[in-house]
XYZ file of C-alpha atoms in Angstrom:
556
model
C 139.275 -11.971 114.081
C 138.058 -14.189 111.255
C 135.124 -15.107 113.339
C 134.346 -11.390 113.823
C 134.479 -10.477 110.236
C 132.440 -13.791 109.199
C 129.581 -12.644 111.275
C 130.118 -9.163 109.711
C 129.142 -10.417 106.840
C 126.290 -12.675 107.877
C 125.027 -9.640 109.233
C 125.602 -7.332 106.187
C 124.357 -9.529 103.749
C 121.373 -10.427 106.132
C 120.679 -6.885 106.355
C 121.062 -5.886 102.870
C 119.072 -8.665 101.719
C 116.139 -7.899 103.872
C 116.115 -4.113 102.795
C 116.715 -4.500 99.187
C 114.139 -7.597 99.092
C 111.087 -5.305 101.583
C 111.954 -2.019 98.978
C 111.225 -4.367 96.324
C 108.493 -6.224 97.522
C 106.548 -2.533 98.604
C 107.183 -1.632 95.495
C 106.180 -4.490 93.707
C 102.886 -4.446 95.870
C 102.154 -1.100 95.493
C 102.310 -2.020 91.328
C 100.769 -4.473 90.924
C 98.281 -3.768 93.920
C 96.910 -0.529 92.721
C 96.607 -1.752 89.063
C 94.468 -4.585 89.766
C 92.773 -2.997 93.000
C 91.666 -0.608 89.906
C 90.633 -3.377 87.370
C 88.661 -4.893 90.343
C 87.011 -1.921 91.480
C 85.888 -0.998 88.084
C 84.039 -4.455 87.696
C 82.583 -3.683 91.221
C 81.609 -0.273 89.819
C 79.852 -1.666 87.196
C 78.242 -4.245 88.948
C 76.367 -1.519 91.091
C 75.427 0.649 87.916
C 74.037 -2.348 85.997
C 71.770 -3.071 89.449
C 70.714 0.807 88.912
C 69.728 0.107 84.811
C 68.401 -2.828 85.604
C 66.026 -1.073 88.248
C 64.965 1.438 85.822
C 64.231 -0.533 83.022
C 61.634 -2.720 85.856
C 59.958 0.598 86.585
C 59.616 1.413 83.369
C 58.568 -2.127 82.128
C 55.700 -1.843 84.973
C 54.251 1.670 84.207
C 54.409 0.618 80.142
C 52.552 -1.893 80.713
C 49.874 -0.514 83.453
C 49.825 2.545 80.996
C 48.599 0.327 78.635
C 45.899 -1.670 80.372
C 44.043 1.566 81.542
C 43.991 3.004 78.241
C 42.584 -0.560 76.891
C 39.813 -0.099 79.647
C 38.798 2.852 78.430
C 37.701 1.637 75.087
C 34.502 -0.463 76.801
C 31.574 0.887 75.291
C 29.985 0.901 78.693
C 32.768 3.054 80.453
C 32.621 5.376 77.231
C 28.730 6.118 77.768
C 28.661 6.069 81.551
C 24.890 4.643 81.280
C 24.809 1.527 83.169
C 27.145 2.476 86.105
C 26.271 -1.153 88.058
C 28.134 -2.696 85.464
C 31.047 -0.325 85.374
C 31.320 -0.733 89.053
C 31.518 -4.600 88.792
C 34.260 -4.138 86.142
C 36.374 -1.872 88.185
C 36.456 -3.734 90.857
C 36.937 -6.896 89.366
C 40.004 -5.025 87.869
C 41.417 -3.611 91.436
C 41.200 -7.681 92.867
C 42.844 -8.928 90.034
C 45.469 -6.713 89.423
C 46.036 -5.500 93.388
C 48.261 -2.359 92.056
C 45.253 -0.466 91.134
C 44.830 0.532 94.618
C 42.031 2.703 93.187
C 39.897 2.830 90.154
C 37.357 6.058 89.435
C 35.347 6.563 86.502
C 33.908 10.053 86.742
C 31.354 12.169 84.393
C 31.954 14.980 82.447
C 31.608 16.898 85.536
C 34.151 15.041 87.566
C 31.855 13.522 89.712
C 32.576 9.947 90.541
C 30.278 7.594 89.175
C 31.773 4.141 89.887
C 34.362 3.232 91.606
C 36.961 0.494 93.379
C 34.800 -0.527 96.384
C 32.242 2.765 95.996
C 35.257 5.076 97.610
C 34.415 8.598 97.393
C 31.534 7.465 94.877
C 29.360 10.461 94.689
C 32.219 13.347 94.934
C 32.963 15.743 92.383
C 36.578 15.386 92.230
C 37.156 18.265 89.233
C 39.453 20.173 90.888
C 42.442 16.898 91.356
C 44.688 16.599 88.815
C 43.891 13.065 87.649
C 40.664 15.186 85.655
C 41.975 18.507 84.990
C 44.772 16.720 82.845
C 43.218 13.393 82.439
C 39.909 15.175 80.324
C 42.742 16.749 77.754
C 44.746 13.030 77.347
C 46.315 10.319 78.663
C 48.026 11.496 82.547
C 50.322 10.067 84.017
C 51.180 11.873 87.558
C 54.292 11.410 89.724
C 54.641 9.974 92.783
C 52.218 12.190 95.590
C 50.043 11.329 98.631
C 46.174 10.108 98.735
C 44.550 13.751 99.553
C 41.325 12.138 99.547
C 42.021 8.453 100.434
C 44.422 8.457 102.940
C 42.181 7.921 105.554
C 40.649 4.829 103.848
C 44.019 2.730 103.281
C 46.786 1.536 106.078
C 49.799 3.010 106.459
C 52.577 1.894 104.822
C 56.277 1.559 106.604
C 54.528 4.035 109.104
C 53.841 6.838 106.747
C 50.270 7.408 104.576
C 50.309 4.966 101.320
C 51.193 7.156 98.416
C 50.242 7.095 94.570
C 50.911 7.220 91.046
C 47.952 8.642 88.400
C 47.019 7.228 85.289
C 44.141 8.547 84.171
C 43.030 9.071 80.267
C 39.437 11.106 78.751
C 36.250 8.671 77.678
C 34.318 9.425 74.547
C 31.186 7.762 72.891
C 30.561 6.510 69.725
C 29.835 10.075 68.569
C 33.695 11.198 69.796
C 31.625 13.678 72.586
C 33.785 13.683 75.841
C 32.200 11.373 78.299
C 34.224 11.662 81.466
C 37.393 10.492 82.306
C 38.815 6.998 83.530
C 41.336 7.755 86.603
C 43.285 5.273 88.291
C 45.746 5.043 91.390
C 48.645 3.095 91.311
C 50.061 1.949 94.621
C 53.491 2.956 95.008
C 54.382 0.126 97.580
C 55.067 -2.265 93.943
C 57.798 0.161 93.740
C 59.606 -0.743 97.758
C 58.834 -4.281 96.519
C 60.975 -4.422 93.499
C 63.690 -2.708 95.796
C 63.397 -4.984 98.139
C 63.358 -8.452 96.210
C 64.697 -7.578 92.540
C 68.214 -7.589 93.405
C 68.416 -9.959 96.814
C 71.327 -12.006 97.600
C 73.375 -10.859 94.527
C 77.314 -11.459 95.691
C 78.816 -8.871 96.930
C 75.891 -6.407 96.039
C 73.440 -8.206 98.572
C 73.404 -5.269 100.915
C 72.820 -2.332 98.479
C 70.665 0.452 98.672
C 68.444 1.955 96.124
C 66.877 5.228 95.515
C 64.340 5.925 93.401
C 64.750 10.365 92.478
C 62.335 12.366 90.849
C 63.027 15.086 88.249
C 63.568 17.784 90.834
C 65.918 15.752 92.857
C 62.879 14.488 95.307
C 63.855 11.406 96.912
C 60.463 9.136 96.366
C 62.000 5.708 97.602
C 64.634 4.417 99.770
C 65.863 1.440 101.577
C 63.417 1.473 104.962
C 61.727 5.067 104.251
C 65.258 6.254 104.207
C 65.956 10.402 102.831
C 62.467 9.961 101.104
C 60.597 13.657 101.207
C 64.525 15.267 101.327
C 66.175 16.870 98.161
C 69.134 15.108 96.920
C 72.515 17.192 95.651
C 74.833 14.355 94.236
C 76.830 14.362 91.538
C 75.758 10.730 90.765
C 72.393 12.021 90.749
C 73.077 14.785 88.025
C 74.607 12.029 85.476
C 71.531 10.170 85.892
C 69.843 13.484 85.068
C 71.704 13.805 81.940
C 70.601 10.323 80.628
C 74.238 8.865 81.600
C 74.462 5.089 83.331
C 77.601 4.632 85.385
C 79.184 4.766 88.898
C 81.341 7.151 91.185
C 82.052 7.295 94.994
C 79.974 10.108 96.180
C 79.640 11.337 99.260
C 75.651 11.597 100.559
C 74.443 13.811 102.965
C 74.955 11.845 106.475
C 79.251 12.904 105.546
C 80.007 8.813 104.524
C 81.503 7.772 100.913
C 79.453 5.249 99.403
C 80.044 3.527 95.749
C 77.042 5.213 94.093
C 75.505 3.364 90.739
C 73.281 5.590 88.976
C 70.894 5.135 85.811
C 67.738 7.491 84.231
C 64.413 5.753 84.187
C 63.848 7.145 80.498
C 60.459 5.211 79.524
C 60.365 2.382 77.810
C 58.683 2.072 73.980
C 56.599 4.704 73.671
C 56.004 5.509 77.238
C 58.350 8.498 78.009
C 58.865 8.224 81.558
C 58.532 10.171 84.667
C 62.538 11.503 84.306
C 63.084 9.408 87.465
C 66.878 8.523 88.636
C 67.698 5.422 90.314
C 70.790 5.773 92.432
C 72.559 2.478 93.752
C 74.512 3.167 96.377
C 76.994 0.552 99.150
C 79.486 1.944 101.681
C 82.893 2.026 99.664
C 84.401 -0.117 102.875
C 82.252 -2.951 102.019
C 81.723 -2.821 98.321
C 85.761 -2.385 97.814
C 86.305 -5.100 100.429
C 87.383 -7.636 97.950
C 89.908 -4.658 96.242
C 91.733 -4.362 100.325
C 92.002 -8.226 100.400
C 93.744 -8.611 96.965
C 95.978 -5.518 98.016
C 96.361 -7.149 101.452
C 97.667 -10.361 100.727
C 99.874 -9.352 97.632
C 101.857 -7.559 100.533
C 101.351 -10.094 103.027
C 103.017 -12.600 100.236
C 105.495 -10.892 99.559
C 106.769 -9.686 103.475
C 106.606 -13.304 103.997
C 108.884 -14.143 100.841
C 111.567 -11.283 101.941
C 111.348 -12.788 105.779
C 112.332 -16.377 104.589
C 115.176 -14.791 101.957
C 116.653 -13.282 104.874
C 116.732 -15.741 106.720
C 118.456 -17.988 103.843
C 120.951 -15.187 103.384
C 122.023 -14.983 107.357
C 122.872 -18.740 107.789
C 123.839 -18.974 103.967
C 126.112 -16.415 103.325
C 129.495 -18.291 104.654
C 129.095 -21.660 102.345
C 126.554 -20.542 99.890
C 128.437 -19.645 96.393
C 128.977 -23.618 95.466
C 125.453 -24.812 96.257
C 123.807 -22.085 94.970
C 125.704 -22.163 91.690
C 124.453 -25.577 91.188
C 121.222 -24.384 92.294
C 121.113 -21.708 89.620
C 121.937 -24.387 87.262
C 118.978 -26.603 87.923
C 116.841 -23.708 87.749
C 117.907 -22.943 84.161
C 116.876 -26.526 83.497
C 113.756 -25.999 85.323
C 112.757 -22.688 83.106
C 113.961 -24.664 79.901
C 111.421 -27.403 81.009
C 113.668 -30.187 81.494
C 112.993 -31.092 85.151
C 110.181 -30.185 87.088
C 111.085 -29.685 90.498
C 114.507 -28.589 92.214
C 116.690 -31.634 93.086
C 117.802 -32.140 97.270
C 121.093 -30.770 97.402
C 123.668 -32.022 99.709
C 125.707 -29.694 101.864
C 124.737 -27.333 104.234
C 120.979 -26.906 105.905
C 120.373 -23.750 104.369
C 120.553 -25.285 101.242
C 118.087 -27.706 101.588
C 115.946 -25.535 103.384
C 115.868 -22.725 100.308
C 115.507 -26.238 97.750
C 112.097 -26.997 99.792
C 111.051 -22.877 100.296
C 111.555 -22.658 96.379
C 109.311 -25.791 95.298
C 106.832 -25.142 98.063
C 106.888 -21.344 96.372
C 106.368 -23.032 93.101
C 103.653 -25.141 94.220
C 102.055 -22.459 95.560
C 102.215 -20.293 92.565
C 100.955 -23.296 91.134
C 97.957 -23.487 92.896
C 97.575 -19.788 92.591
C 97.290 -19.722 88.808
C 94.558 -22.463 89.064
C 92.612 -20.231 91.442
C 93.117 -17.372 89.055
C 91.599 -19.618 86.307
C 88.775 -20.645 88.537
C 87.920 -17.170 89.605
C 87.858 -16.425 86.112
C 85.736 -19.138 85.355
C 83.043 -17.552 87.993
C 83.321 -14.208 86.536
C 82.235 -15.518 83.429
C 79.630 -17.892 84.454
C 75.699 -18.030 85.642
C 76.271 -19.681 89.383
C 72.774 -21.264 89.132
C 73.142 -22.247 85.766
C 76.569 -22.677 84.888
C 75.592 -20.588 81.597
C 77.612 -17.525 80.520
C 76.888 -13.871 81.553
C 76.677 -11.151 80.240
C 80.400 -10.506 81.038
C 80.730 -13.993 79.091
C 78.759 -12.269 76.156
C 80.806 -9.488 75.446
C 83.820 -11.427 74.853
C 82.490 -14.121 72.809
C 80.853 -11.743 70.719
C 83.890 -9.790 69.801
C 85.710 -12.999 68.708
C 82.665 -14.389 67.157
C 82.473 -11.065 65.351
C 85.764 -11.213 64.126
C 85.421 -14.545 63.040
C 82.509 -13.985 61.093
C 84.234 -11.070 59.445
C 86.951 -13.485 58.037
C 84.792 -15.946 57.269
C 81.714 -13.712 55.164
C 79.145 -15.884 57.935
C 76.663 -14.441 60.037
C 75.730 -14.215 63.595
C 72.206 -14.549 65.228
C 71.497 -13.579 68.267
C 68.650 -14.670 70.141
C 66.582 -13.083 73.296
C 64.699 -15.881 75.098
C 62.180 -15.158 77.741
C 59.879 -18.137 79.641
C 56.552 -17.895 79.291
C 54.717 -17.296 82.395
C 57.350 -18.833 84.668
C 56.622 -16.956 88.002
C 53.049 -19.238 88.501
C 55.786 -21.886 88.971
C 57.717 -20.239 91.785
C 54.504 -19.116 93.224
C 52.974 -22.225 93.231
C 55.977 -25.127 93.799
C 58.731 -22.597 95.394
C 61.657 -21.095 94.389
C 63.713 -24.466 94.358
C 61.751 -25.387 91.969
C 61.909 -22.413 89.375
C 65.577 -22.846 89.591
C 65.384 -26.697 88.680
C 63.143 -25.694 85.402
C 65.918 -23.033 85.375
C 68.635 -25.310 85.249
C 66.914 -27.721 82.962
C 66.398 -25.121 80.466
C 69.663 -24.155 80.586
C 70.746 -28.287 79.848
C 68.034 -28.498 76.954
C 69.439 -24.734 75.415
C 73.188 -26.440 75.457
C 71.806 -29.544 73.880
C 69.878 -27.557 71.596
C 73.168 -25.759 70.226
C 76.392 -26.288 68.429
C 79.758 -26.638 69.923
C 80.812 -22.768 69.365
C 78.086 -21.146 69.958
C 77.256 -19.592 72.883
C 74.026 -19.647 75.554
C 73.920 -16.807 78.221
C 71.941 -16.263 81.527
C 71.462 -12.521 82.289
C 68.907 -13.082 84.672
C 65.763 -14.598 86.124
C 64.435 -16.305 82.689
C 66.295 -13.750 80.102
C 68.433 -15.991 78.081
C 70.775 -15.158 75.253
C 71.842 -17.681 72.081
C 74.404 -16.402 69.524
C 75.133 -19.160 66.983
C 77.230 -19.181 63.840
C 75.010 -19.284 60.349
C 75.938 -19.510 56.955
C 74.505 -17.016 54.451
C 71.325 -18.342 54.415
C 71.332 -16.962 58.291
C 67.615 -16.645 58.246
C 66.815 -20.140 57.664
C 69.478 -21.202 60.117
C 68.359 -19.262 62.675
C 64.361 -20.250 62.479
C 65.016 -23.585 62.428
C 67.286 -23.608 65.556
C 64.484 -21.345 66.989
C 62.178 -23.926 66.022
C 64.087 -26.738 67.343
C 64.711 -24.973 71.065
C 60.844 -24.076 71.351
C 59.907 -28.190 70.388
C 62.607 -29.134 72.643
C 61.140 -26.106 75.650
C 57.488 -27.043 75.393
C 58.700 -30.935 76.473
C 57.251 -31.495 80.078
C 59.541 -30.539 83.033
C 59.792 -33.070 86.319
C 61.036 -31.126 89.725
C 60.233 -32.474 93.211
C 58.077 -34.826 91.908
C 55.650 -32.597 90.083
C 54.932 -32.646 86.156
C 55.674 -28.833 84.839
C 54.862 -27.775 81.571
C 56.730 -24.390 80.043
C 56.910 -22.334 77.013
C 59.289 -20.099 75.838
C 59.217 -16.699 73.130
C 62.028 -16.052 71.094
C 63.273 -12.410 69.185
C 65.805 -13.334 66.377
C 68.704 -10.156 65.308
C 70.759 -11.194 62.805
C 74.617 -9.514 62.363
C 75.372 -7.624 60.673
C 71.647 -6.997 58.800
C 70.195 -5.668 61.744
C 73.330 -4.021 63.700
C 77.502 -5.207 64.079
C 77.467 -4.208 67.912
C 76.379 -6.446 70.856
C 73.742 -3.919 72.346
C 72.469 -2.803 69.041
C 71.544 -6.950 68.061
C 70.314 -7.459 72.085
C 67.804 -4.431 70.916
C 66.708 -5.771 68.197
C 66.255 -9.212 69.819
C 64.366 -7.482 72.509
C 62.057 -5.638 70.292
C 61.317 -8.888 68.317
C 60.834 -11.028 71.707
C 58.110 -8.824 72.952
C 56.526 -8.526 69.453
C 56.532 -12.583 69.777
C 54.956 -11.883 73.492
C 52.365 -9.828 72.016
C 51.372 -12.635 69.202
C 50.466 -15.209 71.902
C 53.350 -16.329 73.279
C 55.365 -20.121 72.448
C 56.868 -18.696 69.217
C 59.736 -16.749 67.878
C 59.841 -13.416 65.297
C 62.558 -12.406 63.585
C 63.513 -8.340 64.246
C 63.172 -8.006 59.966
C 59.920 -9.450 59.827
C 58.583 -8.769 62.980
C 54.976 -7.671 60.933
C 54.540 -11.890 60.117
C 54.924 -13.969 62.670
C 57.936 -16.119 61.986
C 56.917 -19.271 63.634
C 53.990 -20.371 66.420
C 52.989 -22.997 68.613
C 50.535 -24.020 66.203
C 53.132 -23.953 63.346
C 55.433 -26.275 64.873
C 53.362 -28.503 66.606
């Protein structure tokens, strides 16, 4: 009878344990599961939209600066009195071999016939009626994406379909300010597949997205393999990006499948306005949220396991366990006050020693577990090729840097470094090679800087310093501007060969030029490409960007 009721009450409390401990363990997973599933797919989120800005701002970077060098050609006298059309032809297509994305380059008269042009194509017709003239006699053009009416018989197909365009065409005028002709150019739009294809390439768990280029009227220009391009997009990604917003959703496209979308406008860049394109980032939500089902996974996994061995304590425990286990709730207490470190082996009964080892192997485990935690939070924070910060890194330096600054009546300066002409070095040595003058850099910028400030990667050759300065934070910041380009322009050794590098710096300074992160990275930005435009190998501070604040020349 005794026996009988003692296995009763093995069972029972067997039983009871194992229900109460799987409740509480579902519920504990489902918790703490969904709230950082949610925290994790947000940072996934935002990792696609960023891929999506970061894709506009290179289109927009590229037309800005092809806008540019067309309406620089047109000031040659000879262009602007269409006498000595030999020579114009010779300049043209000097142009078209040396910059290959000028698939075509026309200068026609005032009757828009074609005078000269890139290899003598359609030299000879009167081309009035095309766009490229009717708009391009009244100002500068620039025409969205369309296909070569007229030259798509002389160029290859691309991807199996005819190569297609983008205008830029602006009016020629002599000396006298009469209208000349006009100066039309067309812009391959395979650069465009390019940057697709390579821009964003073997980036994490974003290696295997998809991007869309949109036009204003929802026109799907681009795609991964010719995909949807020609076919009218209705997303609600795509109207965001419409309405100037950058962000993320999971939208479901036309072929019926959810995919995490990223989406960003293409809204110029300086004074070019843009073509209102959308760029639309998108990765099936199975894959991209992958990492989100793992974490959720194995919190329940963990803690099924941890209710299977409880039970299992409980069933052989529950006869002899009340005098061990008060003892073992004893050492515990001493554990959490921090005056032992592991359980002791208690004596008695197996069970005992059996939940002794479970609970220190648990401990060691957790153990382990919050050293994991603090390396994955190490990578989340850091450049992989460099081990600089990111931009993650960035914003939470700079809102305790800020704050410390604050308290302190200092400054902050934050600095936007950009390698001069660093892709000859991956085209000519390789790409191993770019990332060892990559990695040096990144040793020389550490060097170059104090303790706690702060160097950030946030990509290719964009580099970020914010530094602590005293009041005098215009001095301060020169001089370690002026120290990091003497430092730059020292010669680089990879694989043997002797590589020599420069480097052009834009100076913000908080709070005289802006208190927020993106403001001061603007201002930076603006300053860097004013230092670009001065030659290169110096810096400029964003208040002074009409002087230059420092040169090659000045420092040497």
């Amino acid at each position: 009878m005794n026996k009988l009721l003692q296995v009763g009450i093995r069972v029972q409390v067997a039983l009871a344990t194992a229900l109460l401990l799987v409740g509480l363990t579902v519920l504990m997973s489902f918790v703490v599961g969904k709230r950082s599933g949610a925290d994790l797919q947000k940072q996934i989120g935002l990792g696609v939209s960023d891929i999506a800005r970061q894709m506009a701002d290179e289109l927009d970077r590229t037309m800005w600066t092809h806008r540019g060098e067309v309406s620089v050609l047109s000031t040659l006298s000879v262009l602007q009195e269409l006498e000595d059309t030999q020579q114009i032809s010779s300049i043209v297509n000097r142009l078209s071999r040396e910059i290959p994305i000028f698939t075509w380059i026309g200068v026609l008269d005032r009757d828009g016939t074609v005078v000269a042009s890139t290899n003598d194509l359609l030299l000879g017709a009167n081309i009035a009626q095309r766009p490229v003239f009717q708009y391009g006699k009244n100002g500068q053009f620039i025409g969205d994406v369309h296909d070569a009416k007229l030259l798509a018989e002389k160029f290859p197909l691309y991807n199996g379909e005819p190569i297609q365009f983008v205008d830029i065409a602006v009016p020629l005028f002599n000396n006298n300010d009469q209208f000349t002709g006009v100066l039309a150019t067309h812009l391959s739009w395979e650069w465009a597949d390019n940057v697709r294809k390579t821009l964003f390439a073997g980036q994490g768990i974003h290696r295997a997205v998809d991007i869309f280029v949109i036009s204003a009227d929802g026109t799907v220009l681009l795609g991964a393999d010719g995909a949807l391009v020609g076919s009218s997009l209705e997303l609600d990604a795509l109207q965001q990006a419409q309405r100037n917003n950058v962000g993320w959703k999971i939208s479901t496209w036309p072929d019926g499948a959810e995919y995490l979308t990223g989406y960003a406008p293409a809204d110029g860049h300086l004074d070019y306005a843009g073509l209102n394109w959308s760029i639309l980032v998108r990765q099936p939500v199975e894959e991209a949220l992958e990492p989100v089902y793992i974490l959720r996974r194995d919190i329940m996994a963990w803690g099924l396991v941890l209710s299977i061995i409880s039970s299992v304590i409980a069933w052989w425990g529950a006869g002899f366990f009340v005098g061990p286990i008060g003892k073992m709730a004893r050492s515990i207490e001493e554990m959490k006050r921090g005056e032992i470190e592991r359980l002791p082996d208690f004596d008695g009964a197996r069970e005992i020693k059996i939940l002794s080892n479970s609970l220190n192997a648990l401990l060691a485990k957790l153990t382990e577990k919050d050293a994991a935690l603090g390396q994955m939070e190490h990578i989340a924070h850091h450049d992989n090729l460099t081990g600089l910060g990111n931009r993650l890194a960035l914003d939470v330096y700079f809102e305790h840097a800020l704050a410390h600054a604050d308290r302190h009546k200092t400054q902050l300066a934050v600095m936007m470094l950009d390698l001069d002409d660093f892709k000859p070095i991956n085209d000519k040595f390789g790409h191993s090679a770019g990332d060892d003058v990559l990695r040096e850099v990144a040793k020389r910028l550490r060097r170059c800087v104090r303790g706690g400030d702060l160097v950030v990667r946030l990509g290719g050759d964009e580099m970020v310093v914010v530094c602590h300065v005293g009041e005098s934070g215009e001095g301060e910041a020169t001089m370690l501007a002026e120290r990091i380009l003497n430092d730059i322009q020292m010669p680089f050794i990879t694989g043997g060969n002797r590589v020599s590098i420069h480097m052009s710096i834009g100076i913000a300074l908080c709070p005289v030029h802006g208190k927020t992160i993106d403001v001061l990275l603007n201002q930076a930005d603006d300053a860097l490409y004013a230092a670009k435009a001065r030659g290169k190998n110096c810096y400029v501070l964003a208040s002074d960007e009409g002087e230059p604040s420092g040169s090659k020349s000045s420092l040497a």
